[in-house]
XYZ file of N, CA and C in Angstrom:
684
model
N -12.575 24.789 1.276
C -13.635 23.834 1.620
C -13.081 22.760 2.557
N -13.789 22.484 3.632
C -13.303 21.462 4.547
C -13.621 20.068 4.006
N -12.960 19.017 4.537
C -13.158 17.670 3.982
C -14.605 17.184 4.033
N -15.321 17.512 5.094
C -16.709 17.073 5.209
C -17.536 17.589 4.042
N -17.382 18.876 3.723
C -18.129 19.471 2.610
C -17.647 18.911 1.275
N -16.345 18.763 1.143
C -15.764 18.312 -0.125
C -16.277 16.925 -0.501
N -16.326 16.025 0.474
C -16.690 14.640 0.178
C -18.186 14.352 0.296
N -18.994 15.366 0.598
C -20.424 15.135 0.769
C -21.091 14.512 -0.462
N -20.797 14.969 -1.680
C -21.416 14.317 -2.849
C -21.060 12.832 -2.959
N -19.827 12.487 -2.616
C -19.439 11.084 -2.674
C -20.121 10.293 -1.559
N -20.295 10.900 -0.405
C -21.007 10.229 0.685
C -22.432 9.871 0.252
N -23.079 10.818 -0.410
C -24.430 10.553 -0.899
C -24.433 9.405 -1.906
N -23.424 9.371 -2.765
C -23.329 8.289 -3.754
C -23.078 6.946 -3.075
N -22.169 6.930 -2.099
C -21.880 5.693 -1.375
C -23.134 5.180 -0.650
N -23.842 6.085 -0.008
C -25.038 5.677 0.737
C -26.108 5.127 -0.204
N -26.211 5.693 -1.395
C -27.196 5.207 -2.365
C -26.817 3.827 -2.902
N -25.529 3.533 -2.935
C -25.046 2.257 -3.474
C -24.898 1.181 -2.398
N -25.124 1.531 -1.146
C -24.914 0.590 -0.047
C -25.719 -0.688 -0.257
N -25.080 -1.806 0.039
C -25.683 -3.118 -0.164
C -25.532 -3.943 1.115
N -26.588 -4.063 1.912
C -26.487 -4.776 3.198
C -25.999 -6.214 3.048
N -26.373 -6.883 1.977
C -25.935 -8.266 1.788
C -24.427 -8.352 1.586
N -23.883 -7.418 0.821
C -22.435 -7.410 0.574
C -21.649 -6.946 1.801
N -22.265 -6.100 2.641
C -21.577 -5.597 3.831
C -21.036 -6.736 4.673
N -21.865 -7.731 4.916
C -21.482 -8.835 5.808
C -20.344 -9.655 5.220
N -20.427 -9.960 3.933
C -19.379 -10.785 3.329
C -18.055 -10.030 3.241
N -18.114 -8.735 2.942
C -16.890 -7.936 2.873
C -16.231 -7.824 4.240
N -17.043 -7.602 5.268
C -16.500 -7.493 6.619
C -15.887 -8.813 7.053
N -16.545 -9.921 6.717
C -16.021 -11.233 7.077
C -14.694 -11.505 6.368
N -14.604 -11.103 5.102
C -13.379 -11.320 4.326
C -12.195 -10.599 4.957
N -12.456 -9.460 5.572
C -11.408 -8.685 6.235
C -11.333 -8.994 7.736
N -11.749 -10.211 8.098
C -11.642 -10.692 9.477
C -12.388 -9.812 10.472
N -13.464 -9.146 10.010
C -14.292 -8.340 10.891
C -13.667 -7.042 11.348
N -12.591 -6.620 10.698
C -11.859 -5.437 11.170
C -12.498 -4.113 10.741
N -13.210 -4.122 9.614
C -13.708 -2.869 9.064
C -15.188 -2.980 8.712
N -15.869 -1.852 8.833
C -17.238 -1.759 8.341
C -17.199 -1.425 6.851
N -18.291 -1.714 6.175
C -18.392 -1.460 4.733
C -19.777 -0.926 4.390
N -19.823 -0.147 3.340
C -21.121 0.140 2.724
C -21.617 -1.095 1.961
N -20.690 -1.925 1.543
C -21.044 -3.098 0.772
C -21.100 -2.831 -0.717
N -20.312 -1.881 -1.184
C -20.311 -1.517 -2.610
C -19.281 -2.368 -3.335
N -19.713 -3.046 -4.375
C -18.777 -3.846 -5.144
C -17.766 -2.957 -5.862
N -16.593 -3.525 -6.107
C -15.473 -2.729 -6.629
C -15.792 -1.959 -7.903
N -16.412 -2.561 -8.924
C -16.685 -1.776 -10.143
C -17.591 -0.573 -9.886
N -18.611 -0.759 -9.047
C -19.518 0.355 -8.744
C -18.814 1.415 -7.917
N -17.985 0.973 -6.987
C -17.234 1.935 -6.169
C -16.291 2.761 -7.031
N -15.565 2.094 -7.906
C -14.624 2.813 -8.772
C -15.345 3.796 -9.680
N -16.505 3.414 -10.165
C -17.262 4.303 -11.034
C -17.752 5.526 -10.264
N -18.209 5.319 -9.030
C -18.668 6.443 -8.207
C -17.515 7.400 -7.912
N -16.362 6.840 -7.598
C -15.195 7.672 -7.302
C -14.729 8.402 -8.554
N -14.727 7.701 -9.672
C -14.326 8.321 -10.947
C -15.221 9.507 -11.275
N -16.523 9.334 -11.112
C -17.461 10.422 -11.396
C -17.246 11.580 -10.419
N -17.051 11.252 -9.145
C -16.827 12.296 -8.140
C -15.584 13.118 -8.475
N -14.492 12.450 -8.795
C -13.244 13.157 -9.082
C -13.330 13.968 -10.368
N -14.171 13.520 -11.285
C -14.375 14.277 -12.512
C -15.115 15.580 -12.227
N -16.072 15.536 -11.299
C -16.891 16.706 -10.983
C -16.216 17.646 -9.985
N -15.444 17.077 -9.068
C -14.818 17.887 -8.011
C -13.390 18.243 -8.407
N -12.945 19.396 -8.036
C -11.546 19.742 -8.227
C -10.708 18.992 -7.209
N -9.524 18.599 -7.630
C -8.624 17.960 -6.681
C -8.232 18.962 -5.600
N -8.000 18.488 -4.378
C -7.547 19.401 -3.331
C -6.197 20.015 -3.695
N -5.874 21.110 -3.057
C -4.528 21.653 -3.177
C -3.559 20.706 -2.482
N -2.316 20.752 -2.900
C -1.326 19.827 -2.341
C -1.219 19.959 -0.829
N -1.307 21.190 -0.304
C -1.171 21.350 1.137
C -2.435 20.939 1.899
N -3.538 20.687 1.170
C -4.751 20.186 1.802
C -4.770 18.655 1.872
N -3.968 18.033 1.046
C -4.033 16.584 0.904
C -3.881 15.827 2.226
N -2.913 16.145 3.088
C -2.811 15.392 4.347
C -4.090 15.443 5.180
N -4.693 16.615 5.325
C -5.928 16.723 6.111
C -7.059 15.926 5.482
N -7.156 15.966 4.162
C -8.207 15.217 3.478
C -8.011 13.713 3.659
N -6.773 13.267 3.590
C -6.506 11.841 3.760
C -6.775 11.389 5.191
N -6.386 12.189 6.153
C -6.667 11.822 7.548
C -8.173 11.743 7.782
N -8.906 12.639 7.180
C -10.367 12.583 7.282
C -10.884 11.253 6.719
N -10.386 10.856 5.568
C -10.839 9.608 4.945
C -10.478 8.403 5.794
N -9.323 8.430 6.415
C -8.921 7.298 7.261
C -9.702 7.260 8.580
N -10.297 8.366 8.958
C -11.116 8.386 10.182
C -12.509 7.811 9.972
N -12.948 7.700 8.726
C -14.298 7.222 8.451
C -14.377 5.717 8.697
N -15.487 5.239 9.243
C -15.572 3.820 9.611
C -15.657 2.866 8.423
N -16.277 3.304 7.335
C -16.440 2.396 6.199
C -15.150 2.330 5.378
N -14.783 1.112 5.013
C -13.506 0.887 4.330
C -13.464 1.554 2.959
N -14.606 1.750 2.348
C -14.622 2.396 1.034
C -13.968 3.771 1.056
N -13.998 4.451 2.211
C -13.376 5.771 2.303
C -11.858 5.676 2.201
N -11.281 4.625 2.773
C -9.834 4.467 2.629
C -9.478 4.153 1.173
N -10.358 3.425 0.480
C -10.109 3.186 -0.946
C -10.198 4.493 -1.744
N -11.063 5.392 -1.307
C -11.111 6.715 -1.924
C -9.778 7.434 -1.704
N -9.231 7.305 -0.512
C -7.934 7.921 -0.224
C -6.836 7.391 -1.121
N -6.872 6.107 -1.389
C -5.905 5.494 -2.292
C -5.994 6.130 -3.686
N -7.220 6.327 -4.162
C -7.409 6.961 -5.477
C -6.866 8.388 -5.472
N -7.068 9.092 -4.370
C -6.608 10.477 -4.280
C -5.084 10.550 -4.279
N -4.455 9.642 -3.569
C -2.992 9.587 -3.565
C -2.479 9.340 -4.981
N -3.106 8.405 -5.682
C -2.692 8.084 -7.052
C -2.828 9.296 -7.959
N -3.926 10.030 -7.825
C -4.174 11.190 -8.679
C -3.188 12.336 -8.410
N -2.708 12.420 -7.167
C -1.916 13.592 -6.777
C -0.452 13.277 -6.517
N 0.029 12.144 -7.012
C 1.374 11.700 -6.642
C 2.488 12.614 -7.177
N 2.175 13.461 -8.145
C 3.196 14.380 -8.659
C 3.097 15.762 -8.021
N 2.175 15.922 -7.076
C 1.928 17.240 -6.496
C 2.480 17.402 -5.084
N 2.638 16.285 -4.345
C 3.056 16.454 -2.955
C 4.557 16.731 -2.843
N 4.964 17.297 -1.717
C 6.355 17.649 -1.474
C 7.040 16.631 -0.582
N 8.297 16.886 -0.231
C 9.071 15.917 0.564
C 8.464 15.632 1.930
N 7.739 16.593 2.495
C 7.148 16.389 3.821
C 6.011 15.370 3.806
N 5.554 14.977 2.621
C 4.432 14.047 2.537
C 4.788 12.661 3.055
N 6.067 12.360 3.189
C 6.465 11.062 3.738
C 5.909 10.889 5.151
N 5.759 11.979 5.888
C 5.202 11.890 7.241
C 3.747 11.441 7.194
N 2.997 11.951 6.231
C 1.601 11.529 6.066
C 1.520 10.068 5.677
N 2.358 9.655 4.738
C 2.349 8.251 4.319
C 2.660 7.334 5.498
N 3.622 7.703 6.290
C 3.980 6.892 7.463
C 2.809 6.802 8.438
N 2.135 7.917 8.655
C 0.976 7.924 9.551
C -0.138 7.031 9.023
N -0.379 7.054 7.713
C -1.439 6.234 7.131
C -1.112 4.751 7.206
N 0.169 4.406 7.066
C 0.575 3.010 7.216
C 0.205 2.480 8.604
N 0.257 3.349 9.586
C 0.016 2.950 10.972
C -1.457 2.989 11.368
N -2.316 3.458 10.483
C -3.742 3.577 10.808
C -4.557 2.577 9.998
N -5.453 1.870 10.678
C -6.349 0.899 10.026
C -5.560 0.008 9.072
N -4.484 -0.540 9.585
C -3.511 -1.255 8.756
C -3.991 -2.656 8.409
N -3.977 -2.949 7.146
C -4.223 -4.290 6.630
C -3.677 -4.329 5.223
N -3.523 -5.521 4.672
C -2.810 -5.647 3.402
C -3.432 -4.835 2.278
N -4.751 -4.635 2.300
C -5.408 -3.997 1.157
C -5.014 -2.539 0.985
N -4.727 -1.850 2.091
C -4.240 -0.471 1.976
C -2.713 -0.404 2.032
N -2.103 -1.259 2.840
C -0.652 -1.202 3.012
C 0.078 -1.444 1.701
N -0.366 -2.416 0.930
C 0.363 -2.750 -0.297
C 0.311 -1.609 -1.307
N -0.799 -0.892 -1.356
C -0.860 0.290 -2.214
C 0.031 1.396 -1.656
N -0.084 1.663 -0.347
C 0.715 2.728 0.254
C 2.204 2.460 0.070
N 2.603 1.185 0.147
C 4.011 0.831 -0.011
C 4.485 1.061 -1.438
N 3.738 0.540 -2.410
C 4.232 0.540 -3.787
C 3.946 1.838 -4.531
N 2.717 2.350 -4.413
C 2.331 3.550 -5.160
C 2.495 4.831 -4.344
N 2.551 4.692 -3.034
C 2.762 5.852 -2.182
C 4.232 6.034 -1.867
N 4.754 5.189 -0.977
C 6.151 5.293 -0.553
C 7.102 5.049 -1.717
N 6.817 4.036 -2.542
C 7.695 3.759 -3.677
C 7.814 4.937 -4.618
N 6.672 5.553 -4.936
C 6.693 6.738 -5.800
C 7.386 7.913 -5.111
N 7.163 8.047 -3.814
C 7.756 9.162 -3.068
C 9.282 9.088 -3.086
N 9.831 7.902 -2.833
C 11.285 7.779 -2.778
C 11.928 7.924 -4.158
N 11.180 7.675 -5.208
C 11.713 7.959 -6.541
C 11.848 9.455 -6.769
N 10.949 10.228 -6.178
C 11.001 11.680 -6.316
C 11.951 12.319 -5.312
N 12.045 11.711 -4.123
C 12.878 12.274 -3.053
C 13.796 11.186 -2.498
N 14.744 10.709 -3.308
C 15.585 9.580 -2.901
C 16.451 9.869 -1.683
N 16.701 11.128 -1.411
C 17.543 11.474 -0.264
C 16.903 11.099 1.067
N 15.592 10.874 1.077
C 14.894 10.504 2.316
C 14.879 8.996 2.558
N 15.119 8.233 1.522
C 14.851 6.805 1.559
C 15.615 6.052 2.643
N 16.907 6.225 2.713
C 17.734 5.398 3.592
C 17.325 5.534 5.054
N 17.151 6.759 5.510
C 16.821 6.966 6.920
C 15.491 6.326 7.289
N 14.498 6.497 6.439
C 13.178 5.945 6.756
C 13.167 4.423 6.682
N 13.758 3.868 5.647
C 13.723 2.410 5.483
C 14.521 1.728 6.596
N 15.662 2.275 6.943
C 16.430 1.703 8.053
C 15.629 1.741 9.348
N 14.908 2.813 9.557
C 14.083 2.932 10.765
C 12.951 1.917 10.759
N 12.272 1.790 9.619
C 11.115 0.887 9.542
C 11.528 -0.569 9.713
N 12.703 -0.937 9.237
C 13.130 -2.335 9.284
C 13.355 -2.856 10.696
N 13.522 -1.978 11.655
C 13.758 -2.429 13.035
C 12.548 -2.181 13.934
N 11.428 -1.759 13.338
C 10.222 -1.521 14.121
C 9.510 -2.834 14.447
N 8.810 -2.863 15.579
C 7.976 -4.015 15.894
C 6.746 -4.047 14.994
N 6.313 -2.883 14.537
C 5.119 -2.806 13.703
C 5.363 -3.516 12.371
N 4.590 -4.562 12.113
C 4.841 -5.367 10.914
C 4.493 -4.613 9.634
N 3.619 -3.627 9.724
C 3.185 -2.933 8.507
C 4.230 -1.932 8.034
N 4.971 -1.326 8.959
C 6.103 -0.502 8.549
C 7.178 -1.376 7.911
N 7.406 -2.541 8.492
C 8.410 -3.450 7.946
C 7.967 -3.991 6.579
N 6.690 -4.307 6.434
C 6.193 -4.766 5.129
C 6.337 -3.660 4.085
N 6.090 -2.419 4.497
C 6.263 -1.288 3.589
C 7.699 -1.190 3.114
N 8.649 -1.384 4.026
C 10.062 -1.346 3.655
C 10.399 -2.437 2.650
N 9.852 -3.624 2.853
C 10.135 -4.749 1.957
C 9.556 -4.521 0.562
N 8.378 -3.891 0.505
C 7.640 -3.824 -0.753
C 7.790 -2.522 -1.535
N 8.406 -1.494 -0.990
C 8.318 -0.207 -1.676
C 8.983 -0.230 -3.056
N 9.960 -1.116 -3.266
C 10.619 -1.211 -4.584
C 9.908 -2.174 -5.536
N 8.757 -2.691 -5.157
C 8.120 -3.775 -5.892
C 7.904 -3.454 -7.369
N 7.588 -2.191 -7.684
C 7.288 -1.803 -9.064
C 8.499 -1.198 -9.780
N 9.667 -1.264 -9.172
C 10.838 -0.617 -9.759
C 11.438 -1.407 -10.930
N 11.156 -2.704 -11.001
C 11.658 -3.568 -12.072
C 13.189 -3.465 -12.184
N 13.713 -3.124 -13.381
C 15.171 -3.087 -13.553
C 15.841 -2.027 -12.695
N 15.070 -1.067 -12.212
C 15.649 -0.007 -11.384
C 15.789 -0.412 -9.919
N 15.364 -1.624 -9.571
C 15.483 -2.089 -8.186
C 16.940 -2.100 -7.766
N 17.213 -1.537 -6.600
C 18.553 -1.560 -6.022
C 18.720 -2.909 -5.324
N 19.355 -3.865 -5.990
C 19.404 -5.234 -5.484
C 20.201 -5.386 -4.185
N 21.387 -4.793 -4.064
C 22.088 -4.913 -2.779
C 21.279 -4.320 -1.619
N 20.592 -3.227 -1.881
C 19.775 -2.598 -0.850
C 18.569 -3.472 -0.507
N 17.932 -4.053 -1.530
C 16.801 -4.934 -1.274
C 17.246 -6.173 -0.499
N 18.412 -6.668 -0.810
C 18.939 -7.808 -0.058
C 19.100 -7.439 1.409
N 19.657 -6.263 1.661
C 19.834 -5.826 3.051
C 18.484 -5.732 3.764
N 17.489 -5.165 3.094
C 16.156 -5.027 3.691
C 15.590 -6.390 4.053
N 15.665 -7.326 3.116
C 15.123 -8.657 3.373
C 15.864 -9.327 4.520
N 17.162 -9.190 4.545
C 17.949 -9.835 5.601
C 17.596 -9.309 6.987
N 17.156 -8.066 7.071
C 16.738 -7.519 8.369
C 15.429 -8.142 8.840
N 14.708 -8.781 7.938
C 13.382 -9.312 8.258
C 13.301 -10.837 8.199
N 14.451 -11.503 8.077
C 14.469 -12.958 8.092
C 14.291 -13.481 9.516
N 13.870 -14.722 9.621
C 13.753 -15.361 10.933
C 12.440 -15.099 11.644
N 11.476 -14.489 10.973
C 10.181 -14.220 11.589
C 9.176 -15.290 11.186
N 8.189 -15.515 12.030
C 7.083 -16.415 11.695
C 5.859 -15.631 11.226
N 6.024 -14.325 11.095
C 4.911 -13.461 10.706
C 4.556 -13.676 9.234
N 3.351 -14.132 8.985
C 2.900 -14.439 7.626
C 3.072 -13.249 6.695
N 2.634 -12.069 7.113
C 2.618 -10.917 6.211
C 4.026 -10.448 5.845
N 5.011 -10.729 6.680
C 6.390 -10.390 6.338
C 6.995 -11.446 5.425
N 6.785 -12.711 5.747
C 7.337 -13.768 4.903
C 6.708 -13.760 3.511
N 5.419 -13.455 3.453
C 4.750 -13.333 2.153
C 5.334 -12.168 1.362
N 5.563 -11.046 2.018
C 6.122 -9.870 1.345
C 7.534 -10.140 0.831
N 8.335 -10.849 1.616
C 9.693 -11.200 1.173
C 9.626 -12.032 -0.100
N 8.772 -13.045 -0.089
C 8.638 -13.888 -1.275
C 8.115 -13.126 -2.471
N 7.159 -12.261 -2.235
C 6.567 -11.457 -3.303
C 7.619 -10.551 -3.941
N 8.423 -9.902 -3.097
C 9.443 -8.992 -3.626
C 10.480 -9.761 -4.450
N 10.860 -10.940 -3.974
C 11.821 -11.752 -4.727
C 11.209 -12.249 -6.035
N 9.933 -12.613 -6.010
C 9.273 -13.074 -7.236
C 9.270 -11.984 -8.299
N 8.999 -10.749 -7.888
C 8.999 -9.652 -8.861
C 10.398 -9.420 -9.420
N 11.413 -9.520 -8.570
C 12.788 -9.358 -9.039
C 13.139 -10.463 -10.032
N 12.622 -11.679 -9.788
C 12.947 -12.811 -10.665
C 12.502 -12.572 -12.105
N 11.544 -11.701 -12.305
C 11.048 -11.436 -13.658
C 12.063 -10.650 -14.491
N 12.986 -9.990 -13.813
C 14.030 -9.249 -14.528
C 15.431 -9.781 -14.232
N 15.564 -10.582 -13.158
C 16.887 -11.117 -12.808
C 16.711 -12.438 -12.055
N 16.347 -13.468 -12.796
C 16.086 -14.767 -12.181
C 17.325 -15.339 -11.500
N 18.488 -15.152 -12.111
C 19.719 -15.707 -11.543
C 20.005 -15.130 -10.171
N 19.755 -13.836 -10.009
C 20.002 -13.197 -8.707
C 19.107 -13.802 -7.635
N 17.839 -14.028 -7.966
C 16.904 -14.584 -6.996
C 17.284 -16.016 -6.641
N 17.629 -16.819 -7.635
C 18.046 -18.194 -7.357
C 19.269 -18.223 -6.451
N 20.205 -17.319 -6.675
C 21.396 -17.258 -5.836
C 21.039 -16.789 -4.428
N 20.120 -15.829 -4.346
C 19.696 -15.345 -3.030
C 19.068 -16.484 -2.222
N 18.188 -17.239 -2.848
C 17.532 -18.360 -2.146
C 18.566 -19.389 -1.705
N 19.531 -19.678 -2.567
C 20.570 -20.649 -2.219
C 21.432 -20.165 -1.064
N 21.711 -18.880 -1.041
C 22.591 -18.317 -0.012
C 21.899 -18.081 1.322
N 20.561 -18.213 1.362
C 19.817 -17.907 2.585
C 18.928 -19.088 2.963
N 19.534 -20.150 3.510
C 18.743 -21.328 3.907
C 17.739 -21.033 5.012
N 17.930 -19.924 5.713
C 16.990 -19.550 6.776
C 15.719 -18.908 6.241
N 15.650 -18.732 4.942
C 14.453 -18.169 4.307
C 13.249 -19.054 4.629
N 12.146 -18.444 5.070
C 10.936 -19.204 5.378
C 10.459 -19.934 4.130
N 9.843 -21.088 4.325
C 9.369 -21.872 3.185
C 8.368 -21.086 2.342
N 7.494 -20.315 3.009
C 6.540 -19.483 2.282
C 7.270 -18.503 1.375
N 8.307 -17.860 1.887
C 9.081 -16.900 1.108
C 9.771 -17.593 -0.066
N 10.347 -18.748 0.188
C 11.053 -19.488 -0.859
C 10.098 -19.910 -1.966
N 8.926 -20.413 -1.573
C 7.934 -20.848 -2.563
C 7.501 -19.688 -3.453
N 7.211 -18.557 -2.817
C 6.797 -17.384 -3.580
C 7.937 -16.871 -4.464
N 9.155 -16.885 -3.931
C 10.303 -16.352 -4.662
C 10.543 -17.099 -5.965
N 10.353 -18.427 -5.942
C 10.693 -19.258 -7.098
C 9.503 -19.562 -7.994
N 8.330 -19.058 -7.643
C 7.115 -19.406 -8.372
C 7.189 -19.026 -9.843
N 7.604 -17.812 -10.142
C 7.661 -17.347 -11.538
C 8.739 -18.101 -12.306
N 9.866 -18.346 -11.645
C 10.977 -19.057 -12.296
C 10.546 -20.467 -12.678
N 9.902 -21.182 -11.760
C 9.475 -22.552 -12.044
C 8.400 -22.594 -13.120
N 7.513 -21.620 -13.085
C 6.435 -21.574 -14.063
C 6.986 -21.374 -15.471
N 8.069 -20.609 -15.571
C 8.610 -20.275 -16.888
C 9.874 -21.073 -17.233
N 10.144 -22.106 -16.463
C 11.340 -22.929 -16.736
C 11.175 -23.679 -18.063
């Protein structure tokens, strides 16, 4: 079954749930970058849940084509559907799926999809295929594209005690000195998550890196100060 046929029942559900009043506010919230059906999150999740219950998941080798189809659709809800599909199939894809993840990071890029792709997509992928990690992360850290760099900073976000701290330090150091909000925010966010399992390491990192942007420093120490 091709993607158009496969997703037709969900398209009908999305169109039935479309809300013109919500469309405008959602588009404005995303700086006018994406169109929307205007479906609120609980209703969207319920529609997707019902669709996935009724439809069989694609085969693993179909997943890249299905995801590219979803990313080609103008309404942002389709990319959220893609996120759900990635989550459902994260134990089925093979090592070559990193190419698809990289392509999706570069398409219709904004924090709402990138942060999921980084943590639940790339992060999960490198746990399954750690031999690929170094080459890709080193490459992404020197790219001009901020979303590849943000992905590199955030992919370990959910690793908790399994976070490779020397490696994360190296990643962050490659991205210091920027005025880019989304990178400085990601640096602070990653340090804040590390502080929940190793506060001393984060405090030492902040002390050792006076060039850390104020936004990054504030985010990094937020959990520590709250729980002092």
